[in-house]
């Protein structure tokens, strides 16, 4: 277990270095993330949105995918994430779903916004009622889709997560 600021700073510098290198190599946005378990790096990644043409390939999400694959689990309890910038709403959701124990970040979302990476519109949209959101939404086949939940509840094959 990591207990000193020096150890935390070491891993944060690693995340920052990933972000720097990503920009200098022209591979993507200025974001890096490192996942650590028991004082050892499990996974690390920079933002690869433009190089992979995947809008979900933020540094944090990519690092989570790599860590889960390496540890052969979807539950990263016992791990912490160091990220060069405060996670966006998507990354924050992924961090919670992955059950990471703690987040350390360097730059704030305000810093990101001042450099062209604002997520404020997503925070604003989430707070709006569905009928007032910018992206139109429409519910279809609600009753029919309920069957999947019933099947899930009755399944002997389900794995709770």
mmCIF file of C-alpha atoms in Angstrom:
data_model
loop_
_atom_site.group_PDB
_atom_site.id
_atom_site.type_symbol
_atom_site.label_atom_id
_atom_site.label_comp_id
_atom_site.label_asym_id
_atom_site.label_seq_id
_atom_site.Cartn_x
_atom_site.Cartn_y
_atom_site.Cartn_z
ATOM 1 C CA UNK A 1 0.000 0.000 0.000
ATOM 2 C CA UNK A 2 1.239 3.475 -0.880
ATOM 3 C CA UNK A 3 1.548 5.673 2.158
ATOM 4 C CA UNK A 4 3.835 8.584 1.302
ATOM 5 C CA UNK A 5 3.354 11.705 -0.766
ATOM 6 C CA UNK A 6 6.604 10.888 -2.517
ATOM 7 C CA UNK A 7 5.155 7.635 -3.833
ATOM 8 C CA UNK A 8 1.930 9.365 -4.924
ATOM 9 C CA UNK A 9 3.945 12.068 -6.673
ATOM 10 C CA UNK A 10 5.991 9.439 -8.508
ATOM 11 C CA UNK A 11 2.871 7.930 -10.066
ATOM 12 C CA UNK A 12 1.321 11.340 -10.795
ATOM 13 C CA UNK A 13 4.510 12.398 -12.576
ATOM 14 C CA UNK A 14 4.206 9.227 -14.635
ATOM 15 C CA UNK A 15 0.665 10.231 -15.680
ATOM 16 C CA UNK A 16 1.815 13.759 -16.495
ATOM 17 C CA UNK A 17 4.750 12.401 -18.508
ATOM 18 C CA UNK A 18 2.345 10.223 -20.522
ATOM 19 C CA UNK A 19 0.278 13.328 -21.307
ATOM 20 C CA UNK A 20 3.377 15.313 -22.323
ATOM 21 C CA UNK A 21 4.703 12.519 -24.521
ATOM 22 C CA UNK A 22 1.317 12.073 -26.166
ATOM 23 C CA UNK A 23 1.224 15.716 -27.222
ATOM 24 C CA UNK A 24 4.862 15.805 -28.332
ATOM 25 C CA UNK A 25 4.373 12.686 -30.465
ATOM 26 C CA UNK A 26 1.159 14.052 -31.985
ATOM 27 C CA UNK A 27 -0.782 11.019 -30.810
ATOM 28 C CA UNK A 28 -3.649 12.709 -29.025
ATOM 29 C CA UNK A 29 -4.838 14.954 -26.247
ATOM 30 C CA UNK A 30 -2.837 16.072 -23.204
ATOM 31 C CA UNK A 31 -4.082 13.407 -20.825
ATOM 32 C CA UNK A 32 -2.411 10.468 -19.110
ATOM 33 C CA UNK A 33 -3.520 7.928 -16.515
ATOM 34 C CA UNK A 34 -1.784 5.310 -14.384
ATOM 35 C CA UNK A 35 -3.468 2.568 -12.340
ATOM 36 C CA UNK A 36 -1.567 1.224 -9.354
ATOM 37 C CA UNK A 37 -2.161 -1.741 -7.072
ATOM 38 C CA UNK A 38 -0.018 -2.498 -4.019
ATOM 39 C CA UNK A 39 2.538 0.098 -5.073
ATOM 40 C CA UNK A 40 3.014 -1.366 -8.567
ATOM 41 C CA UNK A 41 1.833 -0.026 -11.911
ATOM 42 C CA UNK A 42 -0.864 -2.287 -13.317
ATOM 43 C CA UNK A 43 -1.695 -0.222 -16.407
ATOM 44 C CA UNK A 44 -1.042 3.148 -17.959
ATOM 45 C CA UNK A 45 -2.273 5.003 -20.996
ATOM 46 C CA UNK A 46 -2.471 8.342 -22.683
ATOM 47 C CA UNK A 47 -5.490 9.655 -24.538
ATOM 48 C CA UNK A 48 -5.870 7.821 -27.879
ATOM 49 C CA UNK A 49 -9.131 9.300 -29.151
ATOM 50 C CA UNK A 50 -7.741 10.594 -32.446
ATOM 51 C CA UNK A 51 -5.299 7.778 -33.182
ATOM 52 C CA UNK A 52 -7.879 5.040 -32.574
ATOM 53 C CA UNK A 53 -10.865 7.045 -33.859
ATOM 54 C CA UNK A 54 -12.615 6.068 -30.637
ATOM 55 C CA UNK A 55 -14.279 8.913 -28.690
ATOM 56 C CA UNK A 56 -14.264 6.752 -25.545
ATOM 57 C CA UNK A 57 -10.478 6.192 -25.633
ATOM 58 C CA UNK A 58 -9.723 8.726 -22.929
ATOM 59 C CA UNK A 59 -6.612 7.969 -20.873
ATOM 60 C CA UNK A 60 -8.586 6.825 -17.836
ATOM 61 C CA UNK A 61 -10.950 4.527 -19.747
ATOM 62 C CA UNK A 62 -8.112 3.000 -21.733
ATOM 63 C CA UNK A 63 -6.056 2.447 -18.574
ATOM 64 C CA UNK A 64 -9.077 0.807 -16.906
ATOM 65 C CA UNK A 65 -9.508 -1.539 -19.875
ATOM 66 C CA UNK A 66 -5.827 -2.481 -19.777
ATOM 67 C CA UNK A 67 -5.863 -3.010 -15.988
ATOM 68 C CA UNK A 68 -8.966 -5.218 -16.149
ATOM 69 C CA UNK A 69 -7.440 -7.293 -18.902
ATOM 70 C CA UNK A 70 -4.144 -7.684 -17.041
ATOM 71 C CA UNK A 71 -5.780 -8.539 -13.711
ATOM 72 C CA UNK A 72 -8.511 -10.623 -15.399
ATOM 73 C CA UNK A 73 -11.303 -8.857 -13.547
ATOM 74 C CA UNK A 74 -13.926 -6.165 -14.046
ATOM 75 C CA UNK A 75 -13.523 -5.049 -10.413
ATOM 76 C CA UNK A 76 -10.450 -2.926 -9.692
ATOM 77 C CA UNK A 77 -10.977 -2.708 -5.935
ATOM 78 C CA UNK A 78 -7.597 -2.326 -4.286
ATOM 79 C CA UNK A 79 -6.346 -0.114 -7.127
ATOM 80 C CA UNK A 80 -5.972 3.655 -7.369
ATOM 81 C CA UNK A 81 -5.814 5.854 -10.446
ATOM 82 C CA UNK A 82 -3.524 8.801 -11.054
ATOM 83 C CA UNK A 83 -4.653 11.053 -13.857
ATOM 84 C CA UNK A 84 -3.076 14.184 -15.250
ATOM 85 C CA UNK A 85 -6.454 15.952 -15.223
ATOM 86 C CA UNK A 86 -9.720 15.735 -13.317
ATOM 87 C CA UNK A 87 -11.772 13.000 -15.005
ATOM 88 C CA UNK A 88 -14.571 13.987 -17.362
ATOM 89 C CA UNK A 89 -18.088 12.664 -16.626
ATOM 90 C CA UNK A 90 -17.552 9.563 -18.800
ATOM 91 C CA UNK A 91 -14.236 8.712 -17.143
ATOM 92 C CA UNK A 92 -15.600 9.400 -13.686
ATOM 93 C CA UNK A 93 -18.460 7.001 -14.393
ATOM 94 C CA UNK A 94 -16.004 4.357 -15.606
ATOM 95 C CA UNK A 95 -13.888 4.828 -12.471
ATOM 96 C CA UNK A 96 -16.917 4.272 -10.261
ATOM 97 C CA UNK A 97 -18.060 1.232 -12.286
ATOM 98 C CA UNK A 98 -14.558 -0.243 -12.041
ATOM 99 C CA UNK A 99 -14.617 0.194 -8.234
ATOM 100 C CA UNK A 100 -11.231 1.933 -8.013
ATOM 101 C CA UNK A 101 -10.436 2.905 -4.430
ATOM 102 C CA UNK A 102 -9.258 6.467 -5.017
ATOM 103 C CA UNK A 103 -8.602 9.095 -7.691
ATOM 104 C CA UNK A 104 -5.631 11.436 -7.699
ATOM 105 C CA UNK A 105 -5.599 14.184 -10.347
ATOM 106 C CA UNK A 106 -3.343 17.095 -11.237
ATOM 107 C CA UNK A 107 -5.095 19.669 -13.464
ATOM 108 C CA UNK A 108 -8.715 20.634 -12.810
ATOM 109 C CA UNK A 109 -11.653 20.576 -15.163
ATOM 110 C CA UNK A 110 -11.352 24.377 -15.228
ATOM 111 C CA UNK A 111 -7.782 24.016 -16.510
ATOM 112 C CA UNK A 112 -9.062 21.613 -19.178
ATOM 113 C CA UNK A 113 -11.840 24.005 -20.209
ATOM 114 C CA UNK A 114 -9.377 26.883 -20.540
ATOM 115 C CA UNK A 115 -7.453 24.723 -23.013
ATOM 116 C CA UNK A 116 -10.375 23.670 -25.198
ATOM 117 C CA UNK A 117 -11.550 20.571 -23.312
ATOM 118 C CA UNK A 118 -14.742 21.708 -21.606
ATOM 119 C CA UNK A 119 -17.198 19.141 -20.279
ATOM 120 C CA UNK A 120 -19.558 21.715 -18.783
ATOM 121 C CA UNK A 121 -22.172 21.033 -21.458
ATOM 122 C CA UNK A 122 -22.392 17.409 -20.255
ATOM 123 C CA UNK A 123 -22.810 18.456 -16.616
ATOM 124 C CA UNK A 124 -25.515 20.902 -17.743
ATOM 125 C CA UNK A 125 -27.283 18.275 -19.863
ATOM 126 C CA UNK A 126 -27.361 15.710 -17.051
ATOM 127 C CA UNK A 127 -29.080 18.240 -14.796
ATOM 128 C CA UNK A 128 -31.839 18.970 -17.353
ATOM 129 C CA UNK A 129 -35.088 17.005 -17.588
ATOM 130 C CA UNK A 130 -35.050 14.543 -20.512
ATOM 131 C CA UNK A 131 -37.477 16.697 -22.503
ATOM 132 C CA UNK A 132 -35.222 19.761 -22.197
ATOM 133 C CA UNK A 133 -31.956 18.141 -23.328
ATOM 134 C CA UNK A 134 -30.182 19.185 -26.506
ATOM 135 C CA UNK A 135 -29.978 15.622 -27.836
ATOM 136 C CA UNK A 136 -33.533 14.369 -28.474
ATOM 137 C CA UNK A 137 -34.456 11.173 -26.641
ATOM 138 C CA UNK A 138 -37.466 8.921 -27.096
ATOM 139 C CA UNK A 139 -38.367 5.785 -25.182
ATOM 140 C CA UNK A 140 -39.491 2.773 -27.215
ATOM 141 C CA UNK A 141 -40.719 -0.751 -26.342
ATOM 142 C CA UNK A 142 -40.378 -0.335 -22.574
ATOM 143 C CA UNK A 143 -42.614 -3.285 -21.678
ATOM 144 C CA UNK A 144 -40.922 -5.578 -24.185
ATOM 145 C CA UNK A 145 -37.461 -4.668 -22.911
ATOM 146 C CA UNK A 146 -38.466 -5.486 -19.332
ATOM 147 C CA UNK A 147 -38.202 -9.166 -20.337
ATOM 148 C CA UNK A 148 -34.393 -8.919 -20.304
ATOM 149 C CA UNK A 149 -34.435 -7.818 -16.667
ATOM 150 C CA UNK A 150 -36.801 -10.638 -15.749
ATOM 151 C CA UNK A 151 -34.522 -13.146 -17.487
ATOM 152 C CA UNK A 152 -31.555 -11.681 -15.617
ATOM 153 C CA UNK A 153 -33.280 -12.002 -12.250
ATOM 154 C CA UNK A 154 -34.187 -15.628 -12.967
ATOM 155 C CA UNK A 155 -30.839 -16.664 -14.445
ATOM 156 C CA UNK A 156 -28.570 -19.122 -12.654
ATOM 157 C CA UNK A 157 -25.751 -17.955 -14.957
ATOM 158 C CA UNK A 158 -25.684 -14.283 -13.912
ATOM 159 C CA UNK A 159 -22.639 -12.765 -12.297
ATOM 160 C CA UNK A 160 -23.486 -9.757 -10.155
ATOM 161 C CA UNK A 161 -21.289 -6.757 -10.678
#
